[in-house]
PDB file of C-alpha atoms in Angstrom:
ATOM      1  CA  UNK B  24     100.195 138.728  92.442  1.00  0.00           C
ATOM      2  CA  UNK B  25      99.707 136.093  95.082  1.00  0.00           C
ATOM      3  CA  UNK B  26      99.725 137.305  98.649  1.00  0.00           C
ATOM      4  CA  UNK B  27     100.843 135.383 101.700  1.00  0.00           C
ATOM      5  CA  UNK B  28      99.528 135.288 105.258  1.00  0.00           C
ATOM      6  CA  UNK B  29     101.767 134.422 108.206  1.00  0.00           C
ATOM      7  CA  UNK B  30     101.310 134.595 111.973  1.00  0.00           C
ATOM      8  CA  UNK B  31     103.057 137.679 113.341  1.00  0.00           C
ATOM      9  CA  UNK B  32     105.048 135.814 115.963  1.00  0.00           C
ATOM     10  CA  UNK B  33     105.938 132.341 117.257  1.00  0.00           C
ATOM     11  CA  UNK B  34     108.044 130.872 120.035  1.00  0.00           C
ATOM     12  CA  UNK B  35     110.117 127.713 119.960  1.00  0.00           C
ATOM     13  CA  UNK B  36     112.296 125.951 122.539  1.00  0.00           C
ATOM     14  CA  UNK B  37     115.925 125.445 121.626  1.00  0.00           C
ATOM     15  CA  UNK B  38     116.514 121.984 120.157  1.00  0.00           C
ATOM     16  CA  UNK B  39     112.894 121.511 119.152  1.00  0.00           C
ATOM     17  CA  UNK B  40     111.510 121.721 115.640  1.00  0.00           C
ATOM     18  CA  UNK B  41     110.122 125.081 114.563  1.00  0.00           C
ATOM     19  CA  UNK B  42     107.176 124.833 112.178  1.00  0.00           C
ATOM     20  CA  UNK B  43     106.325 128.113 110.481  1.00  0.00           C
ATOM     21  CA  UNK B  44     103.050 128.153 108.515  1.00  0.00           C
ATOM     22  CA  UNK B  45     102.162 130.243 105.486  1.00  0.00           C
ATOM     23  CA  UNK B  46      98.928 130.600 103.558  1.00  0.00           C
ATOM     24  CA  UNK B  47      99.010 131.513  99.868  1.00  0.00           C
ATOM     25  CA  UNK B  48      95.540 130.576  98.665  1.00  0.00           C
ATOM     26  CA  UNK B  49      95.719 132.678  95.456  1.00  0.00           C
ATOM     27  CA  UNK B  50      98.958 131.164  94.206  1.00  0.00           C
ATOM     28  CA  UNK B  51      99.136 130.375  90.488  1.00  0.00           C
ATOM     29  CA  UNK B  52     100.326 127.098  89.055  1.00  0.00           C
ATOM     30  CA  UNK B  53     103.748 128.337  88.031  1.00  0.00           C
ATOM     31  CA  UNK B  54     104.536 130.520  91.033  1.00  0.00           C
ATOM     32  CA  UNK B  55     107.261 129.415  93.412  1.00  0.00           C
ATOM     33  CA  UNK B  56     107.169 129.713  97.194  1.00  0.00           C
ATOM     34  CA  UNK B  57     110.310 131.225  98.694  1.00  0.00           C
ATOM     35  CA  UNK B  58     111.420 131.554 102.293  1.00  0.00           C
ATOM     36  CA  UNK B  59     113.894 134.136 103.529  1.00  0.00           C
ATOM     37  CA  UNK B  60     114.855 135.203 107.012  1.00  0.00           C
ATOM     38  CA  UNK B  61     116.206 138.419 108.458  1.00  0.00           C
ATOM     39  CA  UNK B  62     118.302 138.280 111.583  1.00  0.00           C
ATOM     40  CA  UNK B  63     118.159 141.523 113.531  1.00  0.00           C
ATOM     41  CA  UNK B  64     118.920 144.350 111.086  1.00  0.00           C
ATOM     42  CA  UNK B  65     120.961 142.348 108.596  1.00  0.00           C
ATOM     43  CA  UNK B  66     120.058 141.820 104.959  1.00  0.00           C
ATOM     44  CA  UNK B  67     117.629 138.945 104.372  1.00  0.00           C
ATOM     45  CA  UNK B  68     119.069 135.488 103.869  1.00  0.00           C
ATOM     46  CA  UNK B  69     117.690 132.918 101.461  1.00  0.00           C
ATOM     47  CA  UNK B  70     116.529 129.668 103.073  1.00  0.00           C
ATOM     48  CA  UNK B  71     114.710 127.501 100.562  1.00  0.00           C
ATOM     49  CA  UNK B  72     112.170 127.523  97.739  1.00  0.00           C
ATOM     50  CA  UNK B  73     109.788 125.086  96.051  1.00  0.00           C
ATOM     51  CA  UNK B  74     107.051 124.705  93.459  1.00  0.00           C
ATOM     52  CA  UNK B  75     105.075 121.540  94.114  1.00  0.00           C
ATOM     53  CA  UNK B  76     107.247 118.960  95.793  1.00  0.00           C
ATOM     54  CA  UNK B  77     108.631 119.060  99.283  1.00  0.00           C
ATOM     55  CA  UNK B  78     112.173 120.348  99.457  1.00  0.00           C
ATOM     56  CA  UNK B  79     114.996 119.927 101.951  1.00  0.00           C
ATOM     57  CA  UNK B  80     118.413 121.506 102.262  1.00  0.00           C
ATOM     58  CA  UNK B  81     120.998 121.901 105.004  1.00  0.00           C
ATOM     59  CA  UNK B  82     119.006 124.680 106.646  1.00  0.00           C
ATOM     60  CA  UNK B  83     115.386 123.619 106.511  1.00  0.00           C
ATOM     61  CA  UNK B  84     112.567 121.627 104.943  1.00  0.00           C
ATOM     62  CA  UNK B  85     109.669 123.045 102.967  1.00  0.00           C
ATOM     63  CA  UNK B  86     106.363 121.205 102.934  1.00  0.00           C
ATOM     64  CA  UNK B  87     103.835 122.384 100.323  1.00  0.00           C
ATOM     65  CA  UNK B  88     100.269 121.080 100.446  1.00  0.00           C
ATOM     66  CA  UNK B  89      98.944 119.217  97.437  1.00  0.00           C
ATOM     67  CA  UNK B  90      96.607 122.070  96.491  1.00  0.00           C
ATOM     68  CA  UNK B  91      99.576 124.496  96.948  1.00  0.00           C
ATOM     69  CA  UNK B  92      97.456 126.873  99.018  1.00  0.00           C
ATOM     70  CA  UNK B  93      99.698 126.650 102.037  1.00  0.00           C
ATOM     71  CA  UNK B  94     103.183 125.630 103.066  1.00  0.00           C
ATOM     72  CA  UNK B  95     105.235 125.039 106.203  1.00  0.00           C
ATOM     73  CA  UNK B  96     108.875 125.809 106.803  1.00  0.00           C
ATOM     74  CA  UNK B  97     110.485 123.401 109.230  1.00  0.00           C
ATOM     75  CA  UNK B  98     113.687 124.121 111.125  1.00  0.00           C
ATOM     76  CA  UNK B  99     114.368 120.644 112.528  1.00  0.00           C
ATOM     77  CA  UNK B 100     116.479 121.607 115.562  1.00  0.00           C
ATOM     78  CA  UNK B 101     116.075 125.290 116.311  1.00  0.00           C
ATOM     79  CA  UNK B 102     118.978 127.133 117.930  1.00  0.00           C
ATOM     80  CA  UNK B 103     119.165 130.574 119.498  1.00  0.00           C
ATOM     81  CA  UNK B 104     120.788 131.810 116.287  1.00  0.00           C
ATOM     82  CA  UNK B 105     117.590 130.983 114.405  1.00  0.00           C
ATOM     83  CA  UNK B 106     115.802 133.838 116.162  1.00  0.00           C
ATOM     84  CA  UNK B 107     114.763 136.052 113.235  1.00  0.00           C
ATOM     85  CA  UNK B 108     111.890 137.291 111.109  1.00  0.00           C
ATOM     86  CA  UNK B 109     110.899 134.664 108.551  1.00  0.00           C
ATOM     87  CA  UNK B 110     109.316 135.732 105.286  1.00  0.00           C
ATOM     88  CA  UNK B 111     107.175 133.509 103.105  1.00  0.00           C
ATOM     89  CA  UNK B 112     107.078 134.922  99.587  1.00  0.00           C
ATOM     90  CA  UNK B 113     105.393 133.916  96.368  1.00  0.00           C
ATOM     91  CA  UNK B 114     107.557 134.917  93.452  1.00  0.00           C
ATOM     92  CA  UNK B 115     105.685 137.349  91.222  1.00  0.00           C
ATOM     93  CA  UNK B 116     107.278 137.349  87.754  1.00  0.00           C
ATOM     94  CA  UNK B 117     110.888 138.131  88.659  1.00  0.00           C
ATOM     95  CA  UNK B 118     110.136 140.046  91.833  1.00  0.00           C
ATOM     96  CA  UNK B 119     109.966 139.050  95.476  1.00  0.00           C
ATOM     97  CA  UNK B 120     107.101 140.779  97.268  1.00  0.00           C
ATOM     98  CA  UNK B 121     107.836 140.714 100.995  1.00  0.00           C
ATOM     99  CA  UNK B 122     105.121 140.787 103.646  1.00  0.00           C
ATOM    100  CA  UNK B 123     105.685 141.470 107.337  1.00  0.00           C
ATOM    101  CA  UNK B 124     106.749 137.883 108.113  1.00  0.00           C
ATOM    102  CA  UNK B 125     106.753 135.821 111.314  1.00  0.00           C
ATOM    103  CA  UNK B 126     109.015 136.804 114.155  1.00  0.00           C
ATOM    104  CA  UNK B 127     110.411 133.531 115.549  1.00  0.00           C
ATOM    105  CA  UNK B 128     111.823 133.690 119.045  1.00  0.00           C
ATOM    106  CA  UNK B 129     113.895 130.660 120.084  1.00  0.00           C
ATOM    107  CA  UNK B 130     114.291 130.424 123.864  1.00  0.00           C
ATOM    108  CA  UNK B 131     116.723 128.335 125.947  1.00  0.00           C
TER     109      UNK B 131
ATOM    110  CA  UNK D   8     134.483 137.111  97.106  1.00  0.00           C
ATOM    111  CA  UNK D   9     132.951 140.122  98.785  1.00  0.00           C
ATOM    112  CA  UNK D  10     129.432 139.236  97.620  1.00  0.00           C
ATOM    113  CA  UNK D  11     127.155 142.279  97.663  1.00  0.00           C
ATOM    114  CA  UNK D  12     128.537 145.491  99.105  1.00  0.00           C
ATOM    115  CA  UNK D  13     126.790 148.809  99.718  1.00  0.00           C
ATOM    116  CA  UNK D  14     128.232 152.285 100.073  1.00  0.00           C
ATOM    117  CA  UNK D  15     127.781 154.191 102.344  1.00  0.00           C
ATOM    118  CA  UNK D  16     126.635 152.328 105.473  1.00  0.00           C
ATOM    119  CA  UNK D  17     125.080 155.399 107.080  1.00  0.00           C
ATOM    120  CA  UNK D  18     124.065 158.821 105.800  1.00  0.00           C
ATOM    121  CA  UNK D  19     122.197 161.834 107.127  1.00  0.00           C
ATOM    122  CA  UNK D  20     120.701 164.264 104.617  1.00  0.00           C
ATOM    123  CA  UNK D  21     118.759 167.471 104.872  1.00  0.00           C
ATOM    124  CA  UNK D  22     115.459 167.790 103.033  1.00  0.00           C
ATOM    125  CA  UNK D  23     116.072 168.660  99.406  1.00  0.00           C
ATOM    126  CA  UNK D  24     119.613 167.337  99.223  1.00  0.00           C
ATOM    127  CA  UNK D  25     120.578 164.674  96.715  1.00  0.00           C
ATOM    128  CA  UNK D  26     122.691 161.572  97.024  1.00  0.00           C
ATOM    129  CA  UNK D  27     123.578 158.311  95.322  1.00  0.00           C
ATOM    130  CA  UNK D  28     123.781 154.900  96.936  1.00  0.00           C
ATOM    131  CA  UNK D  29     126.148 152.422  95.344  1.00  0.00           C
ATOM    132  CA  UNK D  30     125.638 148.669  95.189  1.00  0.00           C
ATOM    133  CA  UNK D  31     128.350 146.401  93.862  1.00  0.00           C
ATOM    134  CA  UNK D  32     128.399 142.630  93.360  1.00  0.00           C
ATOM    135  CA  UNK D  33     131.251 140.380  92.303  1.00  0.00           C
ATOM    136  CA  UNK D  34     129.239 137.261  91.472  1.00  0.00           C
ATOM    137  CA  UNK D  35     128.570 138.117  87.819  1.00  0.00           C
ATOM    138  CA  UNK D  36     124.840 138.239  88.527  1.00  0.00           C
ATOM    139  CA  UNK D  37     122.453 139.514  85.879  1.00  0.00           C
ATOM    140  CA  UNK D  38     119.692 140.722  88.195  1.00  0.00           C
ATOM    141  CA  UNK D  39     120.018 143.471  90.762  1.00  0.00           C
ATOM    142  CA  UNK D  40     117.436 145.006  93.094  1.00  0.00           C
ATOM    143  CA  UNK D  41     116.951 147.959  95.424  1.00  0.00           C
ATOM    144  CA  UNK D  42     114.604 147.616  98.409  1.00  0.00           C
ATOM    145  CA  UNK D  43     113.676 149.862 101.288  1.00  0.00           C
ATOM    146  CA  UNK D  44     112.639 148.723 104.749  1.00  0.00           C
ATOM    147  CA  UNK D  45     110.780 150.956 107.154  1.00  0.00           C
ATOM    148  CA  UNK D  46     110.572 150.131 110.884  1.00  0.00           C
ATOM    149  CA  UNK D  47     108.433 147.058 111.587  1.00  0.00           C
ATOM    150  CA  UNK D  48     107.777 146.478 107.908  1.00  0.00           C
ATOM    151  CA  UNK D  49     108.887 144.009 105.300  1.00  0.00           C
ATOM    152  CA  UNK D  50     111.069 145.008 102.390  1.00  0.00           C
ATOM    153  CA  UNK D  51     109.517 146.899  99.491  1.00  0.00           C
ATOM    154  CA  UNK D  52     111.002 146.809  96.007  1.00  0.00           C
ATOM    155  CA  UNK D  53     111.983 150.214  94.613  1.00  0.00           C
ATOM    156  CA  UNK D  54     113.611 149.434  91.265  1.00  0.00           C
ATOM    157  CA  UNK D  55     115.332 146.472  89.726  1.00  0.00           C
ATOM    158  CA  UNK D  56     117.461 145.545  86.723  1.00  0.00           C
ATOM    159  CA  UNK D  57     117.504 142.376  84.678  1.00  0.00           C
ATOM    160  CA  UNK D  58     120.821 143.139  83.004  1.00  0.00           C
ATOM    161  CA  UNK D  59     123.374 145.793  82.182  1.00  0.00           C
ATOM    162  CA  UNK D  60     121.714 148.875  80.736  1.00  0.00           C
ATOM    163  CA  UNK D  61     118.197 147.893  81.856  1.00  0.00           C
ATOM    164  CA  UNK D  62     116.047 149.138  84.720  1.00  0.00           C
ATOM    165  CA  UNK D  63     112.429 148.642  85.764  1.00  0.00           C
ATOM    166  CA  UNK D  64     110.085 150.005  88.417  1.00  0.00           C
ATOM    167  CA  UNK D  65     109.111 148.060  91.492  1.00  0.00           C
ATOM    168  CA  UNK D  66     106.427 148.696  94.107  1.00  0.00           C
ATOM    169  CA  UNK D  67     107.585 152.119  95.343  1.00  0.00           C
ATOM    170  CA  UNK D  68     109.655 153.857  92.640  1.00  0.00           C
ATOM    171  CA  UNK D  69     108.550 157.471  93.150  1.00  0.00           C
ATOM    172  CA  UNK D  70     111.318 159.832  94.239  1.00  0.00           C
ATOM    173  CA  UNK D  71     114.108 157.480  93.155  1.00  0.00           C
ATOM    174  CA  UNK D  72     116.109 156.899  90.010  1.00  0.00           C
ATOM    175  CA  UNK D  73     118.504 154.084  89.156  1.00  0.00           C
ATOM    176  CA  UNK D  74     121.203 153.271  86.658  1.00  0.00           C
ATOM    177  CA  UNK D  75     122.997 150.069  85.659  1.00  0.00           C
ATOM    178  CA  UNK D  76     125.849 151.188  83.417  1.00  0.00           C
ATOM    179  CA  UNK D  77     128.065 148.283  84.455  1.00  0.00           C
ATOM    180  CA  UNK D  78     126.914 144.760  85.162  1.00  0.00           C
ATOM    181  CA  UNK D  79     128.455 144.718  88.620  1.00  0.00           C
ATOM    182  CA  UNK D  80     127.069 148.057  89.824  1.00  0.00           C
ATOM    183  CA  UNK D  81     123.555 149.315  90.501  1.00  0.00           C
ATOM    184  CA  UNK D  82     123.132 152.934  91.598  1.00  0.00           C
ATOM    185  CA  UNK D  83     120.146 154.346  93.474  1.00  0.00           C
ATOM    186  CA  UNK D  84     119.683 158.120  93.338  1.00  0.00           C
ATOM    187  CA  UNK D  85     117.600 160.479  95.397  1.00  0.00           C
ATOM    188  CA  UNK D  86     117.316 163.790  93.555  1.00  0.00           C
ATOM    189  CA  UNK D  87     115.550 165.752  96.296  1.00  0.00           C
ATOM    190  CA  UNK D  88     115.437 163.861  99.580  1.00  0.00           C
ATOM    191  CA  UNK D  89     112.306 163.967 101.740  1.00  0.00           C
ATOM    192  CA  UNK D  90     111.801 162.843 105.366  1.00  0.00           C
ATOM    193  CA  UNK D  91     109.521 160.057 104.044  1.00  0.00           C
ATOM    194  CA  UNK D  92     112.612 158.513 102.462  1.00  0.00           C
ATOM    195  CA  UNK D  93     114.173 157.874 105.852  1.00  0.00           C
ATOM    196  CA  UNK D  94     114.663 154.125 105.770  1.00  0.00           C
ATOM    197  CA  UNK D  95     117.132 151.275 105.532  1.00  0.00           C
ATOM    198  CA  UNK D  96     118.018 150.507 101.923  1.00  0.00           C
ATOM    199  CA  UNK D  97     119.039 147.024 100.853  1.00  0.00           C
ATOM    200  CA  UNK D  98     120.546 145.978  97.578  1.00  0.00           C
ATOM    201  CA  UNK D  99     120.373 142.422  96.288  1.00  0.00           C
ATOM    202  CA  UNK D 100     121.531 140.458  93.281  1.00  0.00           C
ATOM    203  CA  UNK D 101     120.711 137.125  91.709  1.00  0.00           C
ATOM    204  CA  UNK D 102     121.855 135.049  88.774  1.00  0.00           C
ATOM    205  CA  UNK D 103     118.338 135.181  87.379  1.00  0.00           C
ATOM    206  CA  UNK D 104     114.935 136.232  88.663  1.00  0.00           C
ATOM    207  CA  UNK D 105     113.785 132.942  90.159  1.00  0.00           C
ATOM    208  CA  UNK D 106     117.119 132.171  91.795  1.00  0.00           C
ATOM    209  CA  UNK D 107     118.075 133.072  95.327  1.00  0.00           C
ATOM    210  CA  UNK D 108     118.832 136.689  95.962  1.00  0.00           C
ATOM    211  CA  UNK D 109     121.957 137.705  97.846  1.00  0.00           C
ATOM    212  CA  UNK D 110     121.534 140.791  99.966  1.00  0.00           C
ATOM    213  CA  UNK D 111     123.963 143.490 101.011  1.00  0.00           C
ATOM    214  CA  UNK D 112     124.327 144.750 104.596  1.00  0.00           C
ATOM    215  CA  UNK D 113     122.102 147.784 104.062  1.00  0.00           C
ATOM    216  CA  UNK D 114     122.426 151.565 104.131  1.00  0.00           C
ATOM    217  CA  UNK D 115     120.714 153.466 106.920  1.00  0.00           C
ATOM    218  CA  UNK D 116     119.512 156.821 105.578  1.00  0.00           C
ATOM    219  CA  UNK D 117     118.030 159.585 107.684  1.00  0.00           C
ATOM    220  CA  UNK D 118     116.478 162.658 106.057  1.00  0.00           C
ATOM    221  CA  UNK D 119     115.969 165.598 108.406  1.00  0.00           C
TER     222      UNK D 119
END
């Protein structure tokens, strides 16, 4: 199963774009990249997912490199409420395998 | 819609005691999952189910059993609790495997 590598922590100023990187160099051709976040001690929340093309929804954008070995989650205008742990996950069969994620701190 | 609910929210057990955690979803989802999260760690999959009457092992299934007798419910059992099972337990459901998973609020379990 493909593993992901993320920086343990990042900071971002409120109102600025937050760009969260993820490496998944062993990803297979039919494996999706998913992003979830966990705010404080709540259950994780789905953000976005993609296979090959870039994706955008009301929460974020997902940029996947052409070789699919890495991706970037973009929160275009970070707010204090976006402070959370962000998980980049490669879907393994039907199972999400979580890593330790990136702790994003948004400051005023 | 309530989404995914978990019962109880908190529980303290003594070593060797047994208990069952209940997860319920009202979204008619086929897939259901049980995860545990230890301090400072990501979630680890315990067991999951791809439909009523089915169960399968995840990453860390030892010491746990599950049952999916009804589509909307997924039960997680601890037959003989151990301090190593102290954790926060999250349940999730999804329409199908690749779709987004909806998570419950978690159950905080302490085993003394």
